[in-house]
């Protein structure tokens, strides 16, 4: 039986080895579907612009705005991966209003 050839996964050593963007914006097709319980908020004083958060966001919702990195909250699902990834603790997950009360 012929099997497709496989390649052992090579963990990238630098951000430049990651094909970007990993995900196109709009993976979620409904705007703000309402299940997000917290949202990422950037501390622009701490951010060094390494773009690791952008690289790992599964929805492609992080982008460079005029005042630093921004999030398209219409499509951010609040997974928190970006905050977990940021080594500089520049992203905080803030509860959405009305949640956890
Ligand atoms: S991972 Fe952190 S430091 Fe890097 S660009 Fe994102 S918010 Fe800024
Ligand atoms: S919380 Fe998740 S979906 Fe929202 S910007 Fe961060 S990684 Fe992307």
PDB file of C-alpha atoms and ligand atoms in Angstrom:
ATOM      1  CA  UNK A   1       0.000   0.000   0.000  1.00  0.00           C
ATOM      2  CA  UNK A   2       1.369   3.391  -0.978  1.00  0.00           C
ATOM      3  CA  UNK A   3       1.467   5.899   1.799  1.00  0.00           C
ATOM      4  CA  UNK A   4       2.081   9.623   1.385  1.00  0.00           C
ATOM      5  CA  UNK A   5       5.627  10.566   2.364  1.00  0.00           C
ATOM      6  CA  UNK A   6       5.942  12.277   5.699  1.00  0.00           C
ATOM      7  CA  UNK A   7       8.368  14.891   6.930  1.00  0.00           C
ATOM      8  CA  UNK A   8       9.472  15.171  10.525  1.00  0.00           C
ATOM      9  CA  UNK A   9       8.340  18.491  11.970  1.00  0.00           C
ATOM     10  CA  UNK A  10      11.186  20.950  12.370  1.00  0.00           C
ATOM     11  CA  UNK A  11      10.551  23.420  15.163  1.00  0.00           C
ATOM     12  CA  UNK A  12      11.330  26.918  13.804  1.00  0.00           C
ATOM     13  CA  UNK A  13      14.428  28.541  15.281  1.00  0.00           C
ATOM     14  CA  UNK A  14      13.464  32.073  14.329  1.00  0.00           C
ATOM     15  CA  UNK A  15      10.286  33.983  13.591  1.00  0.00           C
ATOM     16  CA  UNK A  16      11.482  34.427  10.005  1.00  0.00           C
ATOM     17  CA  UNK A  17      11.164  30.662   9.447  1.00  0.00           C
ATOM     18  CA  UNK A  18       7.438  30.732  10.220  1.00  0.00           C
ATOM     19  CA  UNK A  19       5.264  31.205   7.130  1.00  0.00           C
ATOM     20  CA  UNK A  20       3.223  34.303   7.870  1.00  0.00           C
ATOM     21  CA  UNK A  21       0.442  34.957   8.195  1.00  0.00           C
ATOM     22  CA  UNK A  22      -0.407  31.581   9.719  1.00  0.00           C
ATOM     23  CA  UNK A  23      -4.094  32.352   9.539  1.00  0.00           C
ATOM     24  CA  UNK A  24      -5.935  34.792   7.371  1.00  0.00           C
ATOM     25  CA  UNK A  25      -8.274  37.159   9.157  1.00  0.00           C
ATOM     26  CA  UNK A  26     -11.837  36.006   8.897  1.00  0.00           C
ATOM     27  CA  UNK A  27     -11.458  32.359   9.917  1.00  0.00           C
ATOM     28  CA  UNK A  28     -14.443  33.068  12.116  1.00  0.00           C
ATOM     29  CA  UNK A  29     -17.231  34.052   9.784  1.00  0.00           C
ATOM     30  CA  UNK A  30     -19.546  35.665  12.319  1.00  0.00           C
ATOM     31  CA  UNK A  31     -18.627  39.058  13.750  1.00  0.00           C
ATOM     32  CA  UNK A  32     -18.418  38.982  17.537  1.00  0.00           C
ATOM     33  CA  UNK A  33     -20.376  35.821  18.068  1.00  0.00           C
ATOM     34  CA  UNK A  34     -20.540  36.581  21.759  1.00  0.00           C
ATOM     35  CA  UNK A  35     -18.725  33.673  23.373  1.00  0.00           C
ATOM     36  CA  UNK A  36     -15.623  35.669  24.308  1.00  0.00           C
ATOM     37  CA  UNK A  37     -15.336  36.093  28.084  1.00  0.00           C
ATOM     38  CA  UNK A  38     -12.150  38.177  28.072  1.00  0.00           C
ATOM     39  CA  UNK A  39     -10.256  40.295  25.598  1.00  0.00           C
ATOM     40  CA  UNK A  40      -6.545  40.931  25.041  1.00  0.00           C
ATOM     41  CA  UNK A  41      -5.374  44.457  25.850  1.00  0.00           C
ATOM     42  CA  UNK A  42      -1.889  45.637  24.877  1.00  0.00           C
ATOM     43  CA  UNK A  43       0.470  47.559  27.132  1.00  0.00           C
ATOM     44  CA  UNK A  44       2.320  49.576  24.507  1.00  0.00           C
ATOM     45  CA  UNK A  45       5.006  50.571  27.015  1.00  0.00           C
ATOM     46  CA  UNK A  46       6.037  46.927  27.427  1.00  0.00           C
ATOM     47  CA  UNK A  47       5.590  45.829  23.806  1.00  0.00           C
ATOM     48  CA  UNK A  48       8.861  45.509  21.874  1.00  0.00           C
ATOM     49  CA  UNK A  49       7.183  44.761  18.542  1.00  0.00           C
ATOM     50  CA  UNK A  50       8.520  41.210  18.142  1.00  0.00           C
ATOM     51  CA  UNK A  51       5.200  40.154  16.530  1.00  0.00           C
ATOM     52  CA  UNK A  52       5.157  36.746  18.201  1.00  0.00           C
ATOM     53  CA  UNK A  53       1.557  37.384  19.229  1.00  0.00           C
ATOM     54  CA  UNK A  54       0.657  38.083  15.614  1.00  0.00           C
ATOM     55  CA  UNK A  55       2.344  34.859  14.534  1.00  0.00           C
ATOM     56  CA  UNK A  56       0.363  32.656  16.902  1.00  0.00           C
ATOM     57  CA  UNK A  57      -3.075  34.279  16.754  1.00  0.00           C
ATOM     58  CA  UNK A  58      -5.322  31.613  15.200  1.00  0.00           C
ATOM     59  CA  UNK A  59      -7.726  34.224  13.844  1.00  0.00           C
ATOM     60  CA  UNK A  60      -5.243  36.680  12.359  1.00  0.00           C
ATOM     61  CA  UNK A  61      -6.844  39.515  14.266  1.00  0.00           C
ATOM     62  CA  UNK A  62      -3.688  41.315  15.468  1.00  0.00           C
ATOM     63  CA  UNK A  63      -2.428  44.116  13.279  1.00  0.00           C
ATOM     64  CA  UNK A  64      -0.247  47.206  13.404  1.00  0.00           C
ATOM     65  CA  UNK A  65      -2.274  50.344  13.961  1.00  0.00           C
ATOM     66  CA  UNK A  66      -1.236  53.966  14.242  1.00  0.00           C
ATOM     67  CA  UNK A  67      -0.744  53.668  18.014  1.00  0.00           C
ATOM     68  CA  UNK A  68       0.923  50.252  18.054  1.00  0.00           C
ATOM     69  CA  UNK A  69      -0.483  46.756  17.856  1.00  0.00           C
ATOM     70  CA  UNK A  70      -4.245  46.501  17.780  1.00  0.00           C
ATOM     71  CA  UNK A  71      -6.795  43.702  17.851  1.00  0.00           C
ATOM     72  CA  UNK A  72      -9.802  43.393  15.601  1.00  0.00           C
ATOM     73  CA  UNK A  73     -12.258  42.624  18.378  1.00  0.00           C
ATOM     74  CA  UNK A  74     -14.931  41.763  15.849  1.00  0.00           C
ATOM     75  CA  UNK A  75     -13.098  38.495  15.221  1.00  0.00           C
ATOM     76  CA  UNK A  76     -10.922  37.931  18.316  1.00  0.00           C
ATOM     77  CA  UNK A  77     -12.312  34.913  20.154  1.00  0.00           C
ATOM     78  CA  UNK A  78     -10.502  35.640  23.404  1.00  0.00           C
ATOM     79  CA  UNK A  79      -8.486  32.439  23.474  1.00  0.00           C
ATOM     80  CA  UNK A  80      -5.567  34.145  25.226  1.00  0.00           C
ATOM     81  CA  UNK A  81      -2.855  32.469  23.162  1.00  0.00           C
ATOM     82  CA  UNK A  82      -1.341  35.857  22.336  1.00  0.00           C
ATOM     83  CA  UNK A  83      -1.078  36.786  26.022  1.00  0.00           C
ATOM     84  CA  UNK A  84       0.439  33.403  26.841  1.00  0.00           C
ATOM     85  CA  UNK A  85       2.977  33.784  24.034  1.00  0.00           C
ATOM     86  CA  UNK A  86       4.138  37.297  24.925  1.00  0.00           C
ATOM     87  CA  UNK A  87       7.399  36.984  26.870  1.00  0.00           C
ATOM     88  CA  UNK A  88       7.237  40.651  27.808  1.00  0.00           C
ATOM     89  CA  UNK A  89       3.870  40.419  29.579  1.00  0.00           C
ATOM     90  CA  UNK A  90       2.580  43.155  27.306  1.00  0.00           C
ATOM     91  CA  UNK A  91      -0.851  41.586  26.822  1.00  0.00           C
ATOM     92  CA  UNK A  92      -3.438  41.256  29.566  1.00  0.00           C
ATOM     93  CA  UNK A  93      -6.650  39.311  29.250  1.00  0.00           C
ATOM     94  CA  UNK A  94      -9.339  41.601  30.626  1.00  0.00           C
ATOM     95  CA  UNK A  95     -12.798  40.219  31.480  1.00  0.00           C
ATOM     96  CA  UNK A  96     -15.549  41.445  29.205  1.00  0.00           C
ATOM     97  CA  UNK A  97     -18.075  43.680  30.877  1.00  0.00           C
ATOM     98  CA  UNK A  98     -20.920  41.656  32.300  1.00  0.00           C
ATOM     99  CA  UNK A  99     -18.757  38.547  32.706  1.00  0.00           C
ATOM    100  CA  UNK A 100     -17.656  37.054  36.010  1.00  0.00           C
ATOM    101  CA  UNK A 101     -20.036  39.207  38.043  1.00  0.00           C
TER     102      UNK A 101
HETATM  103  S1  LIG B   1       4.422  39.251  21.644  1.00  0.00           S
HETATM  104 FE1  LIG B   1       4.318  40.909  23.187  1.00  0.00          FE
HETATM  105  S2  LIG B   1       6.157  42.144  22.844  1.00  0.00           S
HETATM  106 FE2  LIG B   1       5.876  40.876  21.025  1.00  0.00          FE
HETATM  107  S3  LIG B   1       4.674  42.190  19.614  1.00  0.00           S
HETATM  108 FE3  LIG B   1       3.193  40.944  20.765  1.00  0.00          FE
HETATM  109  S4  LIG B   1       2.609  42.235  22.517  1.00  0.00           S
HETATM  110 FE4  LIG B   1       4.499  43.088  21.663  1.00  0.00          FE
HETATM  111  S1  LIG B   2      -7.103  36.268  22.233  1.00  0.00           S
HETATM  112 FE1  LIG B   2      -6.785  34.668  20.654  1.00  0.00          FE
HETATM  113  S2  LIG B   2      -8.023  35.347  18.894  1.00  0.00           S
HETATM  114 FE2  LIG B   2      -7.781  37.128  20.249  1.00  0.00          FE
HETATM  115  S3  LIG B   2      -5.992  38.228  19.468  1.00  0.00           S
HETATM  116 FE3  LIG B   2      -5.254  36.822  21.099  1.00  0.00          FE
HETATM  117  S4  LIG B   2      -4.652  34.942  20.009  1.00  0.00           S
HETATM  118 FE4  LIG B   2      -5.937  36.168  18.596  1.00  0.00          FE
END
